[in-house]
Coordinates of N, CA and C and ligand atoms in Angstrom, one line a residue:
X1 N 0.8 -1.2 0.0 CA 0.0 0.0 0.0 C 0.9 1.3 0.0
X2 N 0.6 2.1 -0.9 CA 1.4 3.4 -1.0 C 0.7 4.5 -0.1
X3 N -0.5 4.8 -0.5 CA -1.3 5.8 0.2 C -2.1 5.2 1.3
X4 N -3.1 5.9 1.7 CA -4.0 5.5 2.8 C -5.1 4.6 2.2
X5 N -5.7 3.8 3.1 CA -6.9 3.1 2.7 C -8.0 3.8 3.5
X6 N -9.1 4.2 2.8 CA -10.2 4.9 3.5 C -11.5 4.2 3.2
X7 N -12.0 3.6 4.3 CA -13.3 3.0 4.2 C -14.4 4.0 4.6
X8 N -15.5 4.0 3.8 CA -16.7 4.9 4.1 C -18.0 4.0 4.2
X9 N -18.8 4.4 5.2 CA -20.0 3.6 5.4 C -21.1 4.0 4.4
X10 N -22.3 3.5 4.6 CA -23.4 3.6 3.7 C -23.7 5.1 3.3
X11 N -23.6 5.4 2.1 CA -23.8 6.8 1.6 C -25.2 7.1 1.2
X12 N -25.9 6.1 0.7 CA -27.3 6.2 0.3 C -27.8 7.5 -0.4
X13 N -27.1 7.8 -1.4 CA -27.5 8.9 -2.3 C -27.2 10.3 -1.7
X14 N -26.4 10.3 -0.6 CA -26.1 11.6 0.0 C -24.8 12.2 -0.6
X15 N -24.9 12.7 -1.8 CA -23.8 13.1 -2.6 C -23.0 14.3 -2.0
X16 N -23.8 15.2 -1.4 CA -23.1 16.4 -0.8 C -22.3 16.0 0.4
X17 N -22.8 15.1 1.3 CA -22.0 14.7 2.4 C -20.8 13.9 2.0
X18 N -21.0 13.1 1.0 CA -19.9 12.3 0.4 C -18.8 13.2 0.0
X19 N -19.1 14.3 -0.8 CA -18.1 15.3 -1.3 C -17.5 16.0 -0.1
X20 N -18.4 16.4 0.9 CA -17.8 17.1 2.1 C -16.8 16.2 2.8
X21 N -17.1 14.9 2.9 CA -16.2 14.0 3.7 C -14.9 13.8 2.9
X22 N -14.9 13.7 1.6 CA -13.7 13.6 0.8 C -12.8 14.8 1.0
X23 N -13.5 16.0 1.1 CA -12.7 17.2 1.2 C -12.1 17.3 2.6
X24 N -12.9 16.8 3.6 CA -12.4 16.9 5.0 C -11.2 15.9 5.2
X25 N -11.2 14.8 4.5 CA -10.0 13.9 4.7 C -8.9 14.2 3.7
X26 N -9.0 15.2 2.9 CA -8.0 15.7 2.0 C -7.4 14.5 1.2
X27 N -8.3 13.9 0.4 CA -8.0 12.8 -0.5 C -6.8 13.1 -1.4
X28 N -5.8 12.2 -1.4 CA -4.7 12.5 -2.2 C -4.5 11.3 -3.2
X29 N -3.8 11.6 -4.3 CA -3.5 10.5 -5.3 C -2.7 9.4 -4.5
X30 N -3.1 8.2 -4.8 CA -2.5 7.1 -4.0 C -3.4 6.6 -2.9
X31 N -4.3 7.4 -2.4 CA -5.3 6.9 -1.4 C -6.3 6.0 -2.2
X32 N -6.7 5.0 -1.5 CA -7.7 4.0 -2.0 C -9.0 4.1 -1.2
X33 N -10.1 4.5 -1.9 CA -11.4 4.5 -1.2 C -12.0 3.1 -1.3
X34 N -12.6 2.7 -0.2 CA -13.4 1.4 -0.1 C -14.8 1.8 0.4
X35 N -15.8 1.8 -0.5 CA -17.1 2.1 -0.1 C -17.9 0.9 0.3
X36 N -18.5 0.9 1.5 CA -19.1 -0.3 2.1 C -20.5 -0.7 1.6
X37 N -20.8 -0.3 0.4 CA -22.1 -0.7 -0.2 C -23.3 0.2 0.2
X38 N -24.4 0.0 -0.5 CA -25.6 0.9 -0.3 C -25.2 2.4 -0.6
X39 N -24.6 2.6 -1.8 CA -24.3 3.9 -2.3 C -25.6 4.6 -2.7
X40 N -26.6 3.8 -3.0 CA -27.8 4.4 -3.7 C -29.1 4.4 -2.8
X41 N -30.1 5.0 -3.3 CA -31.5 5.1 -2.7 C -31.5 6.0 -1.4
X42 N -32.7 6.4 -1.0 CA -33.0 7.2 0.2 C -32.5 8.7 0.1
X43 N -31.3 8.9 -0.3 CA -30.8 10.3 -0.3 C -31.2 11.0 -1.6
X44 N -30.7 12.2 -1.8 CA -31.2 13.0 -3.0 C -30.6 12.6 -4.4
X45 N -29.4 12.1 -4.5 CA -28.9 11.8 -5.8 C -27.9 10.7 -5.9
X46 N -28.5 9.5 -6.2 CA -27.7 8.3 -6.3 C -26.7 8.3 -7.4
X47 N -27.1 8.9 -8.6 CA -26.2 9.0 -9.7 C -24.9 9.8 -9.4
X48 N -25.1 10.9 -8.7 CA -23.9 11.7 -8.4 C -23.0 11.0 -7.4
X49 N -23.5 10.2 -6.5 CA -22.7 9.4 -5.6 C -21.9 8.4 -6.4
X50 N -22.6 7.7 -7.3 CA -21.9 6.6 -8.1 C -20.8 7.3 -9.0
X51 N -21.2 8.4 -9.6 CA -20.3 9.1 -10.5 C -19.0 9.5 -9.7
X52 N -19.2 10.1 -8.5 CA -18.1 10.5 -7.7 C -17.2 9.3 -7.3
X53 N -17.9 8.2 -7.0 CA -17.1 7.0 -6.7 C -16.3 6.5 -7.9
X54 N -16.9 6.5 -9.1 CA -16.2 6.1 -10.3 C -15.0 7.1 -10.5
X55 N -15.2 8.4 -10.4 CA -14.2 9.3 -10.7 C -13.0 9.1 -9.7
X56 N -13.2 8.7 -8.5 CA -12.1 8.5 -7.6 C -11.6 7.0 -7.6
X57 N -12.0 6.2 -8.5 CA -11.6 4.9 -8.6 C -11.8 4.1 -7.4
X58 N -12.9 4.4 -6.7 CA -13.3 3.7 -5.5 C -13.6 2.2 -5.7
X59 N -13.2 1.4 -4.8 CA -13.7 0.0 -4.7 C -15.0 0.1 -3.9
X60 N -16.1 -0.3 -4.6 CA -17.4 -0.2 -3.9 C -17.9 -1.6 -3.8
X61 N -18.3 -2.0 -2.6 CA -18.8 -3.4 -2.3 C -20.3 -3.4 -2.6
X62 N -20.8 -4.6 -2.9 CA -22.2 -4.8 -3.2 C -23.0 -4.7 -1.9
X63 N -24.0 -3.8 -1.9 CA -25.0 -3.7 -0.8 C -26.3 -4.3 -1.2
X64 N -27.2 -4.5 -0.2 CA -28.5 -5.1 -0.6 C -29.3 -4.2 -1.5
X65 N -29.1 -2.9 -1.4 CA -29.8 -2.0 -2.3 C -29.3 -2.1 -3.8
X66 N -28.0 -2.1 -4.0 CA -27.5 -2.4 -5.3 C -27.9 -3.7 -5.9
X67 N -27.9 -4.7 -5.0 CA -28.3 -6.1 -5.4 C -29.7 -6.1 -5.9
X68 N -30.6 -5.4 -5.2 CA -32.0 -5.5 -5.6 C -32.2 -4.7 -6.9
X69 N -31.6 -3.6 -7.0 CA -31.7 -2.8 -8.3 C -31.2 -3.6 -9.5
X70 N -30.0 -4.3 -9.3 CA -29.5 -5.1 -10.4 C -30.4 -6.3 -10.7
X71 N -31.0 -6.9 -9.7 CA -31.9 -8.0 -9.9 C -33.1 -7.5 -10.8
X72 N -33.6 -6.3 -10.5 CA -34.8 -5.8 -11.2 C -34.4 -5.5 -12.6
X73 N -33.2 -5.0 -12.8 CA -32.7 -4.7 -14.2 C -32.5 -6.0 -15.0
X74 N -32.0 -7.0 -14.4 CA -31.7 -8.2 -15.1 C -32.9 -9.0 -15.4
X75 N -33.9 -8.9 -14.5 CA -35.0 -9.8 -14.5 C -36.3 -9.0 -14.2
X76 N -36.6 -8.1 -15.1 CA -37.8 -7.2 -14.9 C -39.1 -7.9 -14.7
X77 N -39.2 -9.1 -15.3 CA -40.5 -9.8 -15.2 C -40.7 -10.4 -13.8
X78 N -39.6 -10.7 -13.1 CA -39.7 -11.3 -11.8 C -39.5 -10.3 -10.6
X79 N -38.6 -9.4 -10.8 CA -38.3 -8.4 -9.7 C -38.8 -7.0 -10.1
X80 N -39.7 -6.5 -9.3 CA -40.3 -5.2 -9.6 C -39.4 -4.1 -8.9
X81 N -39.3 -3.0 -9.6 CA -38.6 -1.9 -8.9 C -39.6 -1.3 -7.9
X82 N -39.2 -1.1 -6.7 CA -40.0 -0.5 -5.6 C -40.3 1.0 -5.9
X83 N -41.4 1.5 -5.5 CA -41.7 2.9 -5.6 C -40.5 3.8 -5.1
X84 N -40.0 3.3 -4.0 CA -38.9 4.1 -3.3 C -37.6 4.1 -4.1
X85 N -37.5 3.2 -5.1 CA -36.3 3.0 -5.9 C -36.4 3.6 -7.3
X86 N -37.6 4.0 -7.7 CA -37.8 4.4 -9.0 C -36.9 5.6 -9.4
X87 N -36.8 6.6 -8.5 CA -35.9 7.7 -8.8 C -34.5 7.3 -9.1
X88 N -34.0 6.4 -8.3 CA -32.6 5.9 -8.5 C -32.5 5.2 -9.8
X89 N -33.5 4.4 -10.0 CA -33.4 3.5 -11.2 C -33.3 4.3 -12.5
X90 N -34.1 5.5 -12.5 CA -34.0 6.3 -13.7 C -32.8 7.2 -13.8
X91 N -32.2 7.5 -12.6 CA -31.1 8.4 -12.6 C -29.8 7.7 -13.1
X92 N -29.7 6.5 -12.9 CA -28.4 5.8 -13.2 C -28.2 5.7 -14.7
X93 N -27.0 6.0 -15.1 CA -26.6 5.9 -16.5 C -25.9 4.6 -16.8
X94 N -25.5 4.4 -18.0 CA -24.9 3.1 -18.4 C -23.6 2.8 -17.6
X95 N -22.8 3.9 -17.4 CA -21.5 3.7 -16.7 C -21.8 3.4 -15.2
X96 N -22.9 4.0 -14.7 CA -23.2 3.7 -13.3 C -23.6 2.2 -13.1
X97 N -24.5 1.7 -14.1 CA -24.9 0.3 -14.0 C -23.7 -0.6 -14.2
X98 N -22.8 -0.3 -15.1 CA -21.6 -1.1 -15.2 C -20.8 -1.2 -13.9
X99 N -20.8 -0.1 -13.2 CA -20.0 0.0 -12.0 C -20.7 -0.9 -10.9
X100 N -22.1 -0.8 -10.8 CA -22.8 -1.6 -9.9 C -22.6 -3.1 -10.2
X101 N -22.7 -3.4 -11.5 CA -22.6 -4.7 -11.9 C -21.3 -5.4 -11.6
X102 N -20.2 -4.6 -11.4 CA -18.9 -5.1 -11.1 C -18.6 -5.1 -9.6
X103 N -19.5 -4.7 -8.8 CA -19.2 -4.6 -7.4 C -19.0 -6.0 -6.7
X104 N -17.8 -6.2 -6.1 CA -17.5 -7.4 -5.4 C -18.3 -7.5 -4.0
X105 N -18.3 -8.7 -3.5 CA -19.0 -8.9 -2.2 C -18.1 -8.5 -1.0
X106 N -16.8 -8.7 -1.2 CA -15.9 -8.5 -0.1 C -14.6 -7.9 -0.6
X107 N -13.8 -7.3 0.2 CA -12.5 -6.8 -0.1 C -11.5 -7.2 1.0
X108 N -10.5 -7.9 0.7 CA -9.6 -8.4 1.8 C -8.3 -7.7 1.7
X109 N -7.8 -7.3 2.8 CA -6.4 -6.6 2.9 C -5.6 -7.5 3.9
X110 N -4.9 -8.5 3.3 CA -4.2 -9.4 4.2 C -3.1 -8.8 5.1
X111 N -2.4 -7.7 4.6 CA -1.4 -7.1 5.4 C -2.0 -6.4 6.7
X112 N -3.3 -6.1 6.6 CA -3.9 -5.5 7.8 C -4.8 -6.6 8.6
X113 N -4.8 -7.8 8.0 CA -5.7 -8.8 8.5 C -7.1 -8.4 8.6
X114 N -7.6 -7.7 7.6 CA -8.9 -7.1 7.5 C -9.7 -7.5 6.3
X115 N -11.0 -7.6 6.6 CA -12.0 -7.8 5.4 C -13.1 -6.8 5.5
X116 N -13.4 -6.3 4.4 CA -14.5 -5.3 4.2 C -15.7 -5.9 3.6
X117 N -16.9 -5.6 4.1 CA -18.1 -6.2 3.6 C -19.3 -5.3 3.9
X118 N -20.4 -5.4 3.1 CA -21.5 -4.5 3.4 C -22.2 -4.9 4.7
X119 N -22.7 -6.1 4.8 CA -23.6 -6.5 5.9 C -22.8 -7.2 7.1
X120 N -22.2 -8.3 6.8 CA -21.5 -9.0 7.8 C -21.4 -10.5 7.4
X121 N -21.0 -11.3 8.4 CA -20.8 -12.7 8.3 C -21.5 -13.5 9.4
X122 N -21.8 -14.8 9.0 CA -22.2 -15.7 10.1 C -20.9 -16.3 10.7
X123 N -20.9 -16.5 12.0 CA -19.6 -16.9 12.7 C -19.3 -18.4 12.6
X124 N -20.2 -19.2 12.0 CA -20.1 -20.7 12.1 C -19.5 -21.3 10.9
X125 N -19.0 -20.5 9.9 CA -18.3 -21.0 8.7 C -17.4 -19.9 8.2
X126 N -16.5 -20.4 7.3 CA -15.5 -19.4 6.7 C -16.2 -18.3 6.0
X127 N -15.7 -17.1 6.2 CA -16.3 -15.9 5.6 C -16.2 -16.0 4.1
X128 N -15.2 -16.7 3.6 CA -15.0 -16.8 2.1 C -16.1 -17.6 1.4
X129 N -16.8 -18.4 2.2 CA -17.8 -19.3 1.6 C -19.2 -18.7 1.6
X130 N -19.4 -17.5 2.2 CA -20.7 -16.9 2.4 C -21.2 -16.1 1.2
X131 N -22.4 -16.3 0.8 CA -22.9 -15.7 -0.4 C -23.6 -14.4 -0.2
X132 N -24.0 -13.8 -1.3 CA -24.6 -12.4 -1.2 C -25.9 -12.4 -0.3
X133 N -26.6 -13.5 -0.3 CA -27.8 -13.5 0.5 C -27.5 -13.4 2.0
X134 N -26.3 -13.8 2.4 CA -25.9 -13.6 3.8 C -25.1 -12.2 3.9
X135 N -24.1 -12.1 3.2 CA -23.2 -11.0 3.5 C -23.7 -9.6 3.2
X136 N -24.7 -9.5 2.3 CA -25.3 -8.1 2.0 C -26.5 -7.9 2.9
X137 N -27.0 -8.9 3.7 CA -28.2 -8.8 4.4 C -28.1 -8.9 5.9
X138 N -27.2 -9.7 6.4 CA -27.3 -10.0 7.9 C -27.1 -8.7 8.7
X139 N -28.0 -8.6 9.7 CA -27.8 -7.6 10.8 C -27.7 -8.3 12.1
X140 N -28.6 -9.2 12.4 CA -28.6 -10.0 13.7 C -28.7 -11.5 13.3
X141 N -28.4 -12.3 14.3 CA -28.5 -13.8 14.1 C -29.6 -14.3 15.1
X142 N -30.6 -15.0 14.5 CA -31.7 -15.4 15.4 C -31.3 -16.7 16.1
X143 N -32.2 -17.2 17.0 CA -31.8 -18.3 17.9 C -31.6 -19.6 17.1
X144 N -32.0 -19.7 15.8 CA -31.7 -20.8 15.0 C -30.5 -20.6 14.1
X145 N -29.8 -19.6 14.4 CA -28.5 -19.3 13.7 C -28.7 -18.7 12.3
X146 N -29.9 -18.2 12.0 CA -30.1 -17.6 10.7 C -29.9 -16.1 10.7
X147 N -29.4 -15.6 9.5 CA -29.2 -14.2 9.4 C -30.6 -13.5 9.2
X148 N -30.8 -12.4 10.0 CA -32.1 -11.6 10.0 C -31.8 -10.2 10.0
X149 N -32.9 -9.4 9.7 CA -32.9 -8.0 9.9 C -33.2 -7.8 11.4
X150 N -32.8 -6.6 12.0 CA -33.1 -6.4 13.4 C -34.6 -6.4 13.7
X151 N -35.4 -5.8 12.8 CA -36.8 -5.8 13.0 C -37.5 -7.2 13.0
X152 N -36.9 -8.1 12.3 CA -37.4 -9.5 12.2 C -37.2 -10.3 13.5
X153 N -36.1 -9.9 14.2 CA -35.8 -10.6 15.5 C -35.2 -9.6 16.5
X154 N -36.1 -8.8 17.0 CA -35.7 -7.6 17.9 C -34.8 -8.0 19.1
X155 N -35.0 -9.2 19.6 CA -34.2 -9.7 20.7 C -32.9 -10.3 20.4
X156 N -32.6 -10.5 19.1 CA -31.4 -11.2 18.7 C -30.2 -10.3 18.7
X157 N -29.0 -10.9 18.9 CA -27.8 -10.1 19.0 C -27.3 -9.8 17.6
X158 N -26.6 -8.7 17.4 CA -25.9 -8.4 16.2 C -24.9 -9.5 15.8
X159 N -24.7 -9.8 14.5 CA -23.8 -10.8 14.1 C -22.4 -10.5 14.6
X160 N -22.1 -9.2 14.7 CA -20.7 -8.9 15.2 C -20.4 -9.3 16.6
X161 N -21.5 -9.4 17.4 CA -21.3 -9.9 18.8 C -20.9 -11.3 18.9
X162 N -21.2 -12.0 17.8 CA -20.8 -13.5 17.8 C -19.4 -13.7 17.1
X163 N -18.9 -12.6 16.5 CA -17.7 -12.7 15.6 C -16.4 -12.6 16.4
X164 N -15.6 -13.6 16.4 CA -14.4 -13.6 17.2 C -13.1 -13.4 16.4
X165 N -13.3 -13.4 15.0 CA -12.1 -13.1 14.2 C -11.0 -14.1 14.4
X166 N -9.8 -13.9 13.8 CA -9.6 -13.0 12.7 C -10.3 -13.5 11.5
X167 N -10.5 -12.6 10.5 CA -10.0 -11.3 10.4 C -10.8 -10.3 11.1
X168 N -10.3 -9.1 11.2 CA -11.1 -7.9 11.6 C -12.0 -7.5 10.5
X169 N -13.3 -7.3 10.8 CA -14.2 -7.0 9.7 C -14.7 -5.5 9.9
X170 N -14.7 -4.8 8.7 CA -15.2 -3.4 8.7 C -16.4 -3.5 7.8
X171 N -17.6 -3.0 8.3 CA -18.8 -3.2 7.6 C -19.8 -2.0 7.8
X172 N -21.0 -2.1 7.1 CA -22.0 -1.1 7.2 C -23.4 -1.8 7.5
X173 N -24.4 -1.3 6.9 CA -25.7 -1.9 6.8 C -26.6 -1.9 8.0
X174 N -26.0 -1.8 9.2 CA -26.8 -1.7 10.4 C -26.6 -0.3 11.0
X175 N -27.6 0.6 10.6 CA -27.4 2.0 11.0 C -27.5 2.2 12.5
X176 N -26.6 3.0 13.1 CA -26.7 3.4 14.5 C -26.3 4.8 14.7
X177 N -26.5 5.4 15.9 CA -26.1 6.8 16.1 C -24.6 7.0 16.0
X178 N -23.9 6.0 16.3 CA -22.4 6.2 16.1 C -21.8 4.8 15.7
X179 N -20.5 4.8 15.5 CA -19.9 3.6 15.0 C -20.0 2.5 16.2
X180 N -20.0 1.3 15.7 CA -20.1 0.2 16.7 C -18.8 -0.6 16.6
X181 N -18.0 -0.4 17.6 CA -16.6 -1.0 17.6 C -16.5 -2.1 18.6
X182 N -16.1 -3.2 18.2 CA -15.8 -4.4 19.0 C -14.4 -4.8 18.8
X183 N -14.0 -5.8 19.5 CA -12.6 -6.2 19.3 C -12.2 -6.6 17.9
X184 N -13.2 -7.3 17.2 CA -12.9 -7.9 15.9 C -13.7 -7.3 14.8
X185 N -14.4 -6.2 15.0 CA -15.2 -5.6 14.0 C -15.5 -4.1 14.3
X186 N -15.9 -3.4 13.2 CA -16.2 -2.0 13.3 C -17.3 -1.7 12.2
X187 N -18.4 -1.2 12.7 CA -19.5 -0.8 11.8 C -19.5 0.7 11.6
X188 N -19.5 1.1 10.3 CA -19.4 2.5 9.9 C -20.7 3.1 9.4
X189 N -21.8 2.4 9.6 CA -23.1 2.9 9.1 C -23.6 3.8 10.2
X190 N -23.5 5.1 10.1 CA -24.0 6.1 11.1 C -25.1 6.9 10.5
X191 N -26.0 6.2 9.7 CA -27.3 6.7 9.3 C -27.3 8.1 8.7
X192 N -26.5 8.3 7.8 CA -26.4 9.6 7.1 C -27.7 10.0 6.5
X193 N -28.4 9.1 5.7 CA -29.6 9.5 5.0 C -30.7 9.8 6.0
X194 N -30.6 9.3 7.3 CA -31.6 9.5 8.3 C -31.2 10.7 9.2
X195 N -30.3 11.6 8.7 CA -30.0 12.8 9.4 C -28.8 12.6 10.4
X196 N -28.2 11.4 10.3 CA -27.0 11.1 11.2 C -25.7 11.7 10.6
X197 N -24.7 10.8 10.5 CA -23.4 11.3 10.0 C -22.9 10.3 8.9
X198 N -22.0 10.8 8.1 CA -21.3 9.9 7.2 C -19.9 9.7 7.8
X199 N -19.5 8.4 7.9 CA -18.2 8.1 8.6 C -17.2 7.5 7.7
X200 N -15.9 8.0 7.9 CA -14.8 7.4 7.2 C -13.8 6.8 8.2
X201 N -13.2 5.7 7.9 CA -12.2 5.1 8.8 C -10.9 5.0 8.0
X202 N -9.9 5.7 8.5 CA -8.7 5.9 7.7 C -7.6 4.9 8.2
X203 N -7.0 4.2 7.3 CA -6.0 3.2 7.6 C -4.7 3.6 6.9
X204 N -3.5 3.3 7.4 CA -3.3 2.5 8.6 C -3.5 3.2 9.9
X205 N -3.7 4.5 10.0 CA -3.7 5.2 11.2 C -4.9 4.9 12.1
X206 N -6.0 4.2 11.6 CA -7.2 3.9 12.3 C -7.9 5.1 12.9
X207 N -8.0 6.1 12.1 CA -8.7 7.3 12.6 C -10.1 7.4 11.9
X208 N -11.0 7.9 12.7 CA -12.4 8.1 12.3 C -12.6 9.5 11.9
X209 N -13.2 9.8 10.8 CA -13.6 11.2 10.4 C -15.1 11.2 10.1
X210 N -15.8 12.2 10.5 CA -17.3 12.2 10.3 C -17.8 13.5 9.8
X211 N -18.8 13.5 9.0 CA -19.5 14.7 8.7 C -21.0 14.5 9.0
X212 N -21.6 15.6 9.5 CA -23.0 15.6 9.9 C -23.8 15.7 8.6
X213 N -24.9 15.0 8.5 CA -25.8 15.1 7.4 C -26.4 16.5 7.4
X214 N -26.6 17.1 6.2 CA -27.1 18.4 6.1 C -28.6 18.5 6.5
X215 N -29.3 17.4 6.3 CA -30.6 17.2 6.8 C -31.0 15.8 6.8
X216 N -32.2 15.5 7.2 CA -32.8 14.2 7.2 C -33.4 14.0 5.9
X217 N -33.0 13.0 5.1 CA -33.6 12.7 3.8 C -34.6 11.6 3.7
X218 N -34.5 10.8 4.8 CA -35.3 9.5 4.8 C -35.9 9.3 6.2
X219 N -37.2 9.0 6.3 CA -37.8 8.9 7.6 C -37.2 8.0 8.6
Ligands
LIG1 MN1 -27.8 -2.2 3.5

């Protein structure tokens, strides 16, 4: 690694906050951005987020929102675009779709013993074997060991509470008021589209940088 590695949590269409954050961290040539998925939907302009990501050569991981949009585009007869996604769907241009289409599920940095992913992992099998239905979706693990959303199993613990590493996992997808840091994981989804903050984690120095959302874009 020459420059820094900069991971950023769920941007969700908040292009102004994304630009603000890049300015605040003084992005330099040689820095590598890793976006933790869910670049699109909820905020004001998904196209501008994806365009900015492309312009900076960011590695962007597949989130559940990109996955659903791609499924609707590939299989329009089977997967309907939700009303809440129609604006995004019509904003994205061919280059944006190609970028979404190429998004990997995970990004590994062996020299830091770190893996980046949108949602998370189940603790009972190798992270490398886990598919998109798990790694873009999991928030908590229910009593039967299944990956769920928080609202589906309100009493269940976050997947990260079960994760004992290595590797150290940096992820998004579960919005909270602030980062959720445990010994072997760090969640960077600080609910920007809901009026929270957009968070960057800068490596190797392990520094957090945040910008406040200009307003609440999503209920
Ligand atoms: Mn998500």
